[in-house]
């Protein structure tokens, strides 16, 4: 990674701390476990009122093919995650939390792990509720979380090697996701950014948010855009340590919710 195109910037120590704290997958699995009983009771209650549940593997005849079912669930949850990511950038109060993730100005394997705890909690709760409602088994959910975490860490790596097109068009590559973190690109424009996909870039292709310019630059051995948030270049601080980042995220969220001009 030291030889990659990411440049120099923040220390990665704080991001390693985030990883050890809650981003090895245990946080998402814990949220799933906490929500499992109430969501399943809700699903049963809806059934008693004549509202049928929709378990995808049963509907597709995959009840006895759990691995294939897990792959189907992976695609469905990634589609949901794409729209969660769009909302994180679209809604100012949510962006105030998600901006902590984008404040890292040096892309590394650890960058994916710098997240506001409330941002992660909201995202994980939505994914867990959807997973439980459509019939994802606990073992399948664990497998999905582990695979997603591993690939998300890889796509944040400071990698200067372009991926073959058949791979980068199938799974989000470091170059593709790096552009999502680029200054003046990753959160700006009419769609509040580009390259929102978490695993499968097909969602960006379908909804016209894909930008492959970073892949082309790597192929031509050209330098890539700097990463971070535009207002950081104007002196806005998102915190240097865990507690300061968590506090600043909450403060900015409250300002976005209750003040018309939440600058500062």
PDB file of C-alpha atoms in Angstrom:
ATOM      1  CA  UNK A   1       0.000   0.000   0.000  1.00  0.00           C
ATOM      2  CA  UNK A   2       2.878   2.399   0.615  1.00  0.00           C
ATOM      3  CA  UNK A   3       3.661   2.286  -3.116  1.00  0.00           C
ATOM      4  CA  UNK A   4       0.069   2.849  -4.171  1.00  0.00           C
ATOM      5  CA  UNK A   5      -1.446   6.038  -5.599  1.00  0.00           C
ATOM      6  CA  UNK A   6      -3.190   7.180  -2.457  1.00  0.00           C
ATOM      7  CA  UNK A   7      -0.640   9.710  -1.297  1.00  0.00           C
ATOM      8  CA  UNK A   8       0.030  10.639   2.286  1.00  0.00           C
ATOM      9  CA  UNK A   9      -2.353  11.950   4.862  1.00  0.00           C
ATOM     10  CA  UNK A  10      -3.917  10.750   8.070  1.00  0.00           C
ATOM     11  CA  UNK A  11      -2.372   8.179  10.337  1.00  0.00           C
ATOM     12  CA  UNK A  12      -4.015   4.774  10.067  1.00  0.00           C
ATOM     13  CA  UNK A  13      -3.772   4.034  13.800  1.00  0.00           C
ATOM     14  CA  UNK A  14      -7.231   5.395  14.540  1.00  0.00           C
ATOM     15  CA  UNK A  15      -8.675   3.241  11.744  1.00  0.00           C
ATOM     16  CA  UNK A  16      -7.041   0.121  13.182  1.00  0.00           C
ATOM     17  CA  UNK A  17      -8.682   1.009  16.497  1.00  0.00           C
ATOM     18  CA  UNK A  18     -12.065   1.221  14.759  1.00  0.00           C
ATOM     19  CA  UNK A  19     -11.470  -2.222  13.277  1.00  0.00           C
ATOM     20  CA  UNK A  20     -10.652  -3.779  16.617  1.00  0.00           C
ATOM     21  CA  UNK A  21     -13.686  -2.119  18.171  1.00  0.00           C
ATOM     22  CA  UNK A  22     -16.542  -3.117  15.936  1.00  0.00           C
ATOM     23  CA  UNK A  23     -15.818  -3.620  12.259  1.00  0.00           C
ATOM     24  CA  UNK A  24     -14.714  -7.251  12.161  1.00  0.00           C
ATOM     25  CA  UNK A  25     -18.362  -8.141  11.567  1.00  0.00           C
ATOM     26  CA  UNK A  26     -19.272  -8.698  15.213  1.00  0.00           C
ATOM     27  CA  UNK A  27     -21.165  -5.396  15.384  1.00  0.00           C
ATOM     28  CA  UNK A  28     -23.492  -6.297  12.492  1.00  0.00           C
ATOM     29  CA  UNK A  29     -24.024  -9.819  13.794  1.00  0.00           C
ATOM     30  CA  UNK A  30     -24.828  -8.467  17.262  1.00  0.00           C
ATOM     31  CA  UNK A  31     -27.461  -6.119  15.804  1.00  0.00           C
ATOM     32  CA  UNK A  32     -28.966  -9.043  13.868  1.00  0.00           C
ATOM     33  CA  UNK A  33     -29.117 -11.158  17.038  1.00  0.00           C
ATOM     34  CA  UNK A  34     -30.758  -8.374  19.062  1.00  0.00           C
ATOM     35  CA  UNK A  35     -33.403  -7.721  16.411  1.00  0.00           C
ATOM     36  CA  UNK A  36     -34.098 -11.356  15.526  1.00  0.00           C
ATOM     37  CA  UNK A  37     -36.776 -12.077  18.147  1.00  0.00           C
ATOM     38  CA  UNK A  38     -38.810  -8.841  17.831  1.00  0.00           C
ATOM     39  CA  UNK A  39     -38.712  -8.857  14.024  1.00  0.00           C
ATOM     40  CA  UNK A  40     -39.758 -12.507  13.797  1.00  0.00           C
ATOM     41  CA  UNK A  41     -42.593 -11.818  16.245  1.00  0.00           C
ATOM     42  CA  UNK A  42     -43.651  -8.896  14.072  1.00  0.00           C
ATOM     43  CA  UNK A  43     -43.564 -11.119  11.003  1.00  0.00           C
ATOM     44  CA  UNK A  44     -45.695 -13.739  12.747  1.00  0.00           C
ATOM     45  CA  UNK A  45     -48.089 -11.048  13.939  1.00  0.00           C
ATOM     46  CA  UNK A  46     -48.510  -9.730  10.420  1.00  0.00           C
ATOM     47  CA  UNK A  47     -49.213 -13.277   9.290  1.00  0.00           C
ATOM     48  CA  UNK A  48     -51.986 -13.559  11.874  1.00  0.00           C
ATOM     49  CA  UNK A  49     -53.576 -10.493  10.264  1.00  0.00           C
ATOM     50  CA  UNK A  50     -53.452 -12.124   6.865  1.00  0.00           C
ATOM     51  CA  UNK A  51     -50.324 -10.338   5.669  1.00  0.00           C
ATOM     52  CA  UNK A  52     -48.066 -13.054   4.233  1.00  0.00           C
ATOM     53  CA  UNK A  53     -44.322 -13.095   4.825  1.00  0.00           C
ATOM     54  CA  UNK A  54     -41.979 -13.483   1.883  1.00  0.00           C
ATOM     55  CA  UNK A  55     -39.092 -15.864   2.410  1.00  0.00           C
ATOM     56  CA  UNK A  56     -37.043 -15.695  -0.746  1.00  0.00           C
ATOM     57  CA  UNK A  57     -35.408 -19.125  -0.584  1.00  0.00           C
ATOM     58  CA  UNK A  58     -38.775 -20.825  -0.087  1.00  0.00           C
ATOM     59  CA  UNK A  59     -40.384 -18.801  -2.880  1.00  0.00           C
ATOM     60  CA  UNK A  60     -37.575 -19.761  -5.271  1.00  0.00           C
ATOM     61  CA  UNK A  61     -37.413 -23.382  -4.137  1.00  0.00           C
ATOM     62  CA  UNK A  62     -33.992 -22.932  -2.530  1.00  0.00           C
ATOM     63  CA  UNK A  63     -34.858 -24.104   0.981  1.00  0.00           C
ATOM     64  CA  UNK A  64     -32.594 -27.144   0.532  1.00  0.00           C
ATOM     65  CA  UNK A  65     -29.824 -25.239  -1.237  1.00  0.00           C
ATOM     66  CA  UNK A  66     -28.603 -22.847   1.487  1.00  0.00           C
ATOM     67  CA  UNK A  67     -25.437 -21.781  -0.354  1.00  0.00           C
ATOM     68  CA  UNK A  68     -27.360 -20.740  -3.458  1.00  0.00           C
ATOM     69  CA  UNK A  69     -29.923 -19.092  -1.204  1.00  0.00           C
ATOM     70  CA  UNK A  70     -27.148 -17.166   0.552  1.00  0.00           C
ATOM     71  CA  UNK A  71     -25.902 -15.886  -2.816  1.00  0.00           C
ATOM     72  CA  UNK A  72     -29.407 -14.687  -3.711  1.00  0.00           C
ATOM     73  CA  UNK A  73     -29.683 -12.974  -0.328  1.00  0.00           C
ATOM     74  CA  UNK A  74     -26.254 -11.399  -0.827  1.00  0.00           C
ATOM     75  CA  UNK A  75     -27.437  -9.774  -4.059  1.00  0.00           C
ATOM     76  CA  UNK A  76     -30.692  -8.570  -2.474  1.00  0.00           C
ATOM     77  CA  UNK A  77     -28.984  -7.093   0.590  1.00  0.00           C
ATOM     78  CA  UNK A  78     -26.333  -5.443  -1.570  1.00  0.00           C
ATOM     79  CA  UNK A  79     -29.122  -3.779  -3.563  1.00  0.00           C
ATOM     80  CA  UNK A  80     -30.590  -2.488  -0.290  1.00  0.00           C
ATOM     81  CA  UNK A  81     -27.114  -1.369   0.811  1.00  0.00           C
ATOM     82  CA  UNK A  82     -26.693   0.617  -2.412  1.00  0.00           C
ATOM     83  CA  UNK A  83     -29.787   2.667  -1.583  1.00  0.00           C
ATOM     84  CA  UNK A  84     -28.726   3.037   2.041  1.00  0.00           C
ATOM     85  CA  UNK A  85     -25.460   4.484   0.744  1.00  0.00           C
ATOM     86  CA  UNK A  86     -27.341   6.865  -1.538  1.00  0.00           C
ATOM     87  CA  UNK A  87     -29.375   8.034   1.477  1.00  0.00           C
ATOM     88  CA  UNK A  88     -26.205   8.520   3.541  1.00  0.00           C
ATOM     89  CA  UNK A  89     -25.093  11.090   0.980  1.00  0.00           C
ATOM     90  CA  UNK A  90     -28.517  12.562   0.133  1.00  0.00           C
ATOM     91  CA  UNK A  91     -29.868  13.369   3.613  1.00  0.00           C
ATOM     92  CA  UNK A  92     -27.818  16.046   5.354  1.00  0.00           C
ATOM     93  CA  UNK A  93     -28.335  14.674   8.868  1.00  0.00           C
ATOM     94  CA  UNK A  94     -27.101  11.237   7.774  1.00  0.00           C
ATOM     95  CA  UNK A  95     -24.226  12.696   5.789  1.00  0.00           C
ATOM     96  CA  UNK A  96     -23.096  14.451   8.989  1.00  0.00           C
ATOM     97  CA  UNK A  97     -22.438  10.977  10.410  1.00  0.00           C
ATOM     98  CA  UNK A  98     -21.212   9.336   7.212  1.00  0.00           C
ATOM     99  CA  UNK A  99     -18.743  12.174   6.614  1.00  0.00           C
ATOM    100  CA  UNK A 100     -16.551  10.686   9.356  1.00  0.00           C
ATOM    101  CA  UNK A 101     -15.911   7.775   6.997  1.00  0.00           C
ATOM    102  CA  UNK A 102     -15.043  10.116   4.130  1.00  0.00           C
ATOM    103  CA  UNK A 103     -12.749  12.275   6.270  1.00  0.00           C
ATOM    104  CA  UNK A 104      -9.876   9.797   5.880  1.00  0.00           C
ATOM    105  CA  UNK A 105      -7.474  11.414   3.422  1.00  0.00           C
ATOM    106  CA  UNK A 106      -5.299   8.378   2.928  1.00  0.00           C
ATOM    107  CA  UNK A 107      -6.889   5.251   1.490  1.00  0.00           C
ATOM    108  CA  UNK A 108      -5.767   2.027   3.181  1.00  0.00           C
ATOM    109  CA  UNK A 109      -7.106  -1.427   3.979  1.00  0.00           C
ATOM    110  CA  UNK A 110      -8.218   0.069   7.283  1.00  0.00           C
ATOM    111  CA  UNK A 111     -10.091   3.076   5.855  1.00  0.00           C
ATOM    112  CA  UNK A 112     -13.375   1.177   5.563  1.00  0.00           C
ATOM    113  CA  UNK A 113     -13.414   0.807   9.318  1.00  0.00           C
ATOM    114  CA  UNK A 114     -13.559   4.513  10.192  1.00  0.00           C
ATOM    115  CA  UNK A 115     -17.271   5.006  10.716  1.00  0.00           C
ATOM    116  CA  UNK A 116     -19.511   6.806  13.146  1.00  0.00           C
ATOM    117  CA  UNK A 117     -21.090   4.288  15.512  1.00  0.00           C
ATOM    118  CA  UNK A 118     -24.585   5.684  14.956  1.00  0.00           C
ATOM    119  CA  UNK A 119     -24.089   5.567  11.190  1.00  0.00           C
ATOM    120  CA  UNK A 120     -23.174   1.895  11.450  1.00  0.00           C
ATOM    121  CA  UNK A 121     -26.030   1.162  13.831  1.00  0.00           C
ATOM    122  CA  UNK A 122     -28.647   2.647  11.489  1.00  0.00           C
ATOM    123  CA  UNK A 123     -27.249   0.840   8.456  1.00  0.00           C
ATOM    124  CA  UNK A 124     -26.858  -2.486  10.238  1.00  0.00           C
ATOM    125  CA  UNK A 125     -30.355  -2.271  11.725  1.00  0.00           C
ATOM    126  CA  UNK A 126     -31.935  -1.674   8.310  1.00  0.00           C
ATOM    127  CA  UNK A 127     -30.029  -4.565   6.747  1.00  0.00           C
ATOM    128  CA  UNK A 128     -30.817  -6.891   9.667  1.00  0.00           C
ATOM    129  CA  UNK A 129     -34.540  -6.073   9.553  1.00  0.00           C
ATOM    130  CA  UNK A 130     -34.701  -6.663   5.795  1.00  0.00           C
ATOM    131  CA  UNK A 131     -32.702  -9.882   6.160  1.00  0.00           C
ATOM    132  CA  UNK A 132     -35.019 -11.223   8.853  1.00  0.00           C
ATOM    133  CA  UNK A 133     -38.160 -10.275   6.939  1.00  0.00           C
ATOM    134  CA  UNK A 134     -37.048 -12.100   3.783  1.00  0.00           C
ATOM    135  CA  UNK A 135     -35.893 -15.208   5.629  1.00  0.00           C
ATOM    136  CA  UNK A 136     -32.104 -14.988   5.869  1.00  0.00           C
ATOM    137  CA  UNK A 137     -30.881 -17.643   8.305  1.00  0.00           C
ATOM    138  CA  UNK A 138     -28.353 -16.618  10.993  1.00  0.00           C
ATOM    139  CA  UNK A 139     -25.580 -18.732   9.434  1.00  0.00           C
ATOM    140  CA  UNK A 140     -26.257 -17.193   6.031  1.00  0.00           C
ATOM    141  CA  UNK A 141     -26.177 -13.697   7.520  1.00  0.00           C
ATOM    142  CA  UNK A 142     -22.810 -14.362   9.165  1.00  0.00           C
ATOM    143  CA  UNK A 143     -21.375 -15.552   5.848  1.00  0.00           C
ATOM    144  CA  UNK A 144     -22.732 -12.511   4.022  1.00  0.00           C
ATOM    145  CA  UNK A 145     -21.289 -10.133   6.634  1.00  0.00           C
ATOM    146  CA  UNK A 146     -17.851 -11.768   6.604  1.00  0.00           C
ATOM    147  CA  UNK A 147     -17.580 -11.715   2.803  1.00  0.00           C
ATOM    148  CA  UNK A 148     -18.841  -8.135   2.593  1.00  0.00           C
ATOM    149  CA  UNK A 149     -16.395  -6.906   5.258  1.00  0.00           C
ATOM    150  CA  UNK A 150     -13.422  -8.577   3.571  1.00  0.00           C
ATOM    151  CA  UNK A 151     -14.236  -7.129   0.159  1.00  0.00           C
ATOM    152  CA  UNK A 152     -14.984  -3.675   1.553  1.00  0.00           C
ATOM    153  CA  UNK A 153     -11.566  -3.589   3.194  1.00  0.00           C
ATOM    154  CA  UNK A 154      -9.922  -4.641  -0.074  1.00  0.00           C
ATOM    155  CA  UNK A 155     -11.703  -1.960  -2.096  1.00  0.00           C
ATOM    156  CA  UNK A 156     -10.355   0.734   0.269  1.00  0.00           C
ATOM    157  CA  UNK A 157      -6.755  -0.437  -0.219  1.00  0.00           C
ATOM    158  CA  UNK A 158      -4.176   1.987  -1.584  1.00  0.00           C
ATOM    159  CA  UNK A 159      -3.726  -0.151  -4.678  1.00  0.00           C
ATOM    160  CA  UNK A 160      -2.037   1.132  -7.830  1.00  0.00           C
ATOM    161  CA  UNK A 161      -2.739  -1.970  -9.911  1.00  0.00           C
ATOM    162  CA  UNK A 162      -5.761  -1.813 -12.249  1.00  0.00           C
ATOM    163  CA  UNK A 163      -8.122  -4.770 -11.998  1.00  0.00           C
ATOM    164  CA  UNK A 164      -9.059  -6.661 -15.187  1.00  0.00           C
ATOM    165  CA  UNK A 165     -12.320  -5.338 -16.625  1.00  0.00           C
ATOM    166  CA  UNK A 166     -14.226  -8.568 -16.034  1.00  0.00           C
ATOM    167  CA  UNK A 167     -13.421  -8.310 -12.308  1.00  0.00           C
ATOM    168  CA  UNK A 168     -13.955  -4.564 -11.868  1.00  0.00           C
ATOM    169  CA  UNK A 169     -17.307  -4.774 -13.663  1.00  0.00           C
ATOM    170  CA  UNK A 170     -18.379  -7.634 -11.390  1.00  0.00           C
ATOM    171  CA  UNK A 171     -17.103  -6.522  -7.979  1.00  0.00           C
ATOM    172  CA  UNK A 172     -16.237  -3.026  -6.768  1.00  0.00           C
ATOM    173  CA  UNK A 173     -12.497  -2.471  -7.249  1.00  0.00           C
ATOM    174  CA  UNK A 174     -10.183  -0.174  -5.245  1.00  0.00           C
ATOM    175  CA  UNK A 175      -9.977   2.284  -8.157  1.00  0.00           C
ATOM    176  CA  UNK A 176     -13.762   2.373  -8.600  1.00  0.00           C
ATOM    177  CA  UNK A 177     -14.379   2.998  -4.909  1.00  0.00           C
ATOM    178  CA  UNK A 178     -11.478   5.416  -4.544  1.00  0.00           C
ATOM    179  CA  UNK A 179     -13.285   7.809  -6.874  1.00  0.00           C
ATOM    180  CA  UNK A 180     -16.233   7.680  -4.471  1.00  0.00           C
ATOM    181  CA  UNK A 181     -13.855   9.103  -1.849  1.00  0.00           C
ATOM    182  CA  UNK A 182     -12.318  11.705  -4.182  1.00  0.00           C
ATOM    183  CA  UNK A 183     -12.461  15.392  -3.268  1.00  0.00           C
ATOM    184  CA  UNK A 184     -15.105  17.297  -5.284  1.00  0.00           C
ATOM    185  CA  UNK A 185     -16.402  14.027  -6.776  1.00  0.00           C
ATOM    186  CA  UNK A 186     -17.397  11.644  -4.000  1.00  0.00           C
ATOM    187  CA  UNK A 187     -20.085  13.851  -2.435  1.00  0.00           C
ATOM    188  CA  UNK A 188     -20.730  16.595  -4.956  1.00  0.00           C
ATOM    189  CA  UNK A 189     -22.934  16.893  -8.037  1.00  0.00           C
ATOM    190  CA  UNK A 190     -26.684  16.413  -8.575  1.00  0.00           C
ATOM    191  CA  UNK A 191     -26.568  12.840  -7.244  1.00  0.00           C
ATOM    192  CA  UNK A 192     -24.326  13.707  -4.287  1.00  0.00           C
ATOM    193  CA  UNK A 193     -21.483  11.557  -5.550  1.00  0.00           C
ATOM    194  CA  UNK A 194     -20.657   8.563  -7.726  1.00  0.00           C
ATOM    195  CA  UNK A 195     -19.873   4.858  -7.320  1.00  0.00           C
ATOM    196  CA  UNK A 196     -22.164   4.089  -4.381  1.00  0.00           C
ATOM    197  CA  UNK A 197     -22.179   0.304  -4.832  1.00  0.00           C
ATOM    198  CA  UNK A 198     -20.921  -1.715  -1.879  1.00  0.00           C
ATOM    199  CA  UNK A 199     -20.161  -4.998  -3.671  1.00  0.00           C
ATOM    200  CA  UNK A 200     -21.683  -5.115  -7.147  1.00  0.00           C
ATOM    201  CA  UNK A 201     -21.118  -2.095  -9.440  1.00  0.00           C
ATOM    202  CA  UNK A 202     -24.072  -3.185 -11.573  1.00  0.00           C
ATOM    203  CA  UNK A 203     -26.288  -1.011  -9.351  1.00  0.00           C
ATOM    204  CA  UNK A 204     -24.263   2.067 -10.286  1.00  0.00           C
ATOM    205  CA  UNK A 205     -24.476   1.074 -13.936  1.00  0.00           C
ATOM    206  CA  UNK A 206     -28.243   0.581 -13.803  1.00  0.00           C
ATOM    207  CA  UNK A 207     -28.932   3.824 -11.932  1.00  0.00           C
ATOM    208  CA  UNK A 208     -26.312   5.846 -13.816  1.00  0.00           C
ATOM    209  CA  UNK A 209     -24.023   6.676 -10.924  1.00  0.00           C
ATOM    210  CA  UNK A 210     -20.995   4.746 -12.235  1.00  0.00           C
ATOM    211  CA  UNK A 211     -17.762   6.563 -13.095  1.00  0.00           C
ATOM    212  CA  UNK A 212     -14.844   4.482 -14.426  1.00  0.00           C
ATOM    213  CA  UNK A 213     -12.384   7.346 -14.923  1.00  0.00           C
ATOM    214  CA  UNK A 214     -10.097   6.166 -12.102  1.00  0.00           C
ATOM    215  CA  UNK A 215      -9.715   2.754 -13.753  1.00  0.00           C
ATOM    216  CA  UNK A 216      -8.752   4.437 -17.018  1.00  0.00           C
ATOM    217  CA  UNK A 217      -6.226   6.674 -15.250  1.00  0.00           C
ATOM    218  CA  UNK A 218      -4.589   3.684 -13.587  1.00  0.00           C
ATOM    219  CA  UNK A 219      -4.332   1.929 -16.933  1.00  0.00           C
ATOM    220  CA  UNK A 220      -2.540   5.014 -18.323  1.00  0.00           C
ATOM    221  CA  UNK A 221      -0.352   5.301 -15.187  1.00  0.00           C
ATOM    222  CA  UNK A 222      -1.790   8.736 -14.403  1.00  0.00           C
ATOM    223  CA  UNK A 223      -2.122  10.104 -10.845  1.00  0.00           C
ATOM    224  CA  UNK A 224      -5.486   9.701  -9.141  1.00  0.00           C
ATOM    225  CA  UNK A 225      -7.550  12.368  -7.403  1.00  0.00           C
ATOM    226  CA  UNK A 226      -6.908  13.255  -3.769  1.00  0.00           C
ATOM    227  CA  UNK A 227      -9.358  11.771  -1.284  1.00  0.00           C
ATOM    228  CA  UNK A 228     -11.271  13.403   1.548  1.00  0.00           C
ATOM    229  CA  UNK A 229     -14.024  16.024   1.793  1.00  0.00           C
ATOM    230  CA  UNK A 230     -13.900  19.332  -0.055  1.00  0.00           C
ATOM    231  CA  UNK A 231     -14.456  21.477   3.034  1.00  0.00           C
ATOM    232  CA  UNK A 232     -11.415  19.886   4.716  1.00  0.00           C
ATOM    233  CA  UNK A 233      -9.326  21.940   2.308  1.00  0.00           C
ATOM    234  CA  UNK A 234     -11.025  25.001   3.800  1.00  0.00           C
ATOM    235  CA  UNK A 235     -10.085  24.027   7.347  1.00  0.00           C
ATOM    236  CA  UNK A 236     -13.155  22.074   8.497  1.00  0.00           C
ATOM    237  CA  UNK A 237     -12.128  19.522  11.130  1.00  0.00           C
ATOM    238  CA  UNK A 238     -13.732  16.090  11.462  1.00  0.00           C
ATOM    239  CA  UNK A 239     -11.650  15.060  14.464  1.00  0.00           C
ATOM    240  CA  UNK A 240      -8.351  13.253  14.863  1.00  0.00           C
ATOM    241  CA  UNK A 241      -9.236  10.682  17.510  1.00  0.00           C
ATOM    242  CA  UNK A 242     -12.088   8.281  18.160  1.00  0.00           C
ATOM    243  CA  UNK A 243     -13.994  10.355  20.714  1.00  0.00           C
ATOM    244  CA  UNK A 244     -13.570  13.653  18.866  1.00  0.00           C
ATOM    245  CA  UNK A 245     -14.830  12.071  15.640  1.00  0.00           C
ATOM    246  CA  UNK A 246     -17.845  10.560  17.372  1.00  0.00           C
ATOM    247  CA  UNK A 247     -18.694  13.869  19.051  1.00  0.00           C
ATOM    248  CA  UNK A 248     -18.252  15.950  15.892  1.00  0.00           C
ATOM    249  CA  UNK A 249     -20.472  13.556  13.951  1.00  0.00           C
ATOM    250  CA  UNK A 250     -23.270  13.844  16.524  1.00  0.00           C
ATOM    251  CA  UNK A 251     -22.883  17.617  16.754  1.00  0.00           C
ATOM    252  CA  UNK A 252     -23.064  18.027  12.986  1.00  0.00           C
ATOM    253  CA  UNK A 253     -26.086  15.722  12.791  1.00  0.00           C
ATOM    254  CA  UNK A 254     -27.967  17.815  15.356  1.00  0.00           C
ATOM    255  CA  UNK A 255     -27.091  20.978  13.470  1.00  0.00           C
ATOM    256  CA  UNK A 256     -28.345  19.445  10.214  1.00  0.00           C
ATOM    257  CA  UNK A 257     -31.600  18.414  11.883  1.00  0.00           C
ATOM    258  CA  UNK A 258     -32.406  21.595  13.775  1.00  0.00           C
ATOM    259  CA  UNK A 259     -30.560  24.470  12.111  1.00  0.00           C
ATOM    260  CA  UNK A 260     -31.238  25.857   8.662  1.00  0.00           C
ATOM    261  CA  UNK A 261     -27.591  26.711   8.132  1.00  0.00           C
ATOM    262  CA  UNK A 262     -25.662  23.883   9.834  1.00  0.00           C
ATOM    263  CA  UNK A 263     -22.224  25.209   8.974  1.00  0.00           C
ATOM    264  CA  UNK A 264     -19.442  25.310  11.474  1.00  0.00           C
TER     265      UNK A 264
END
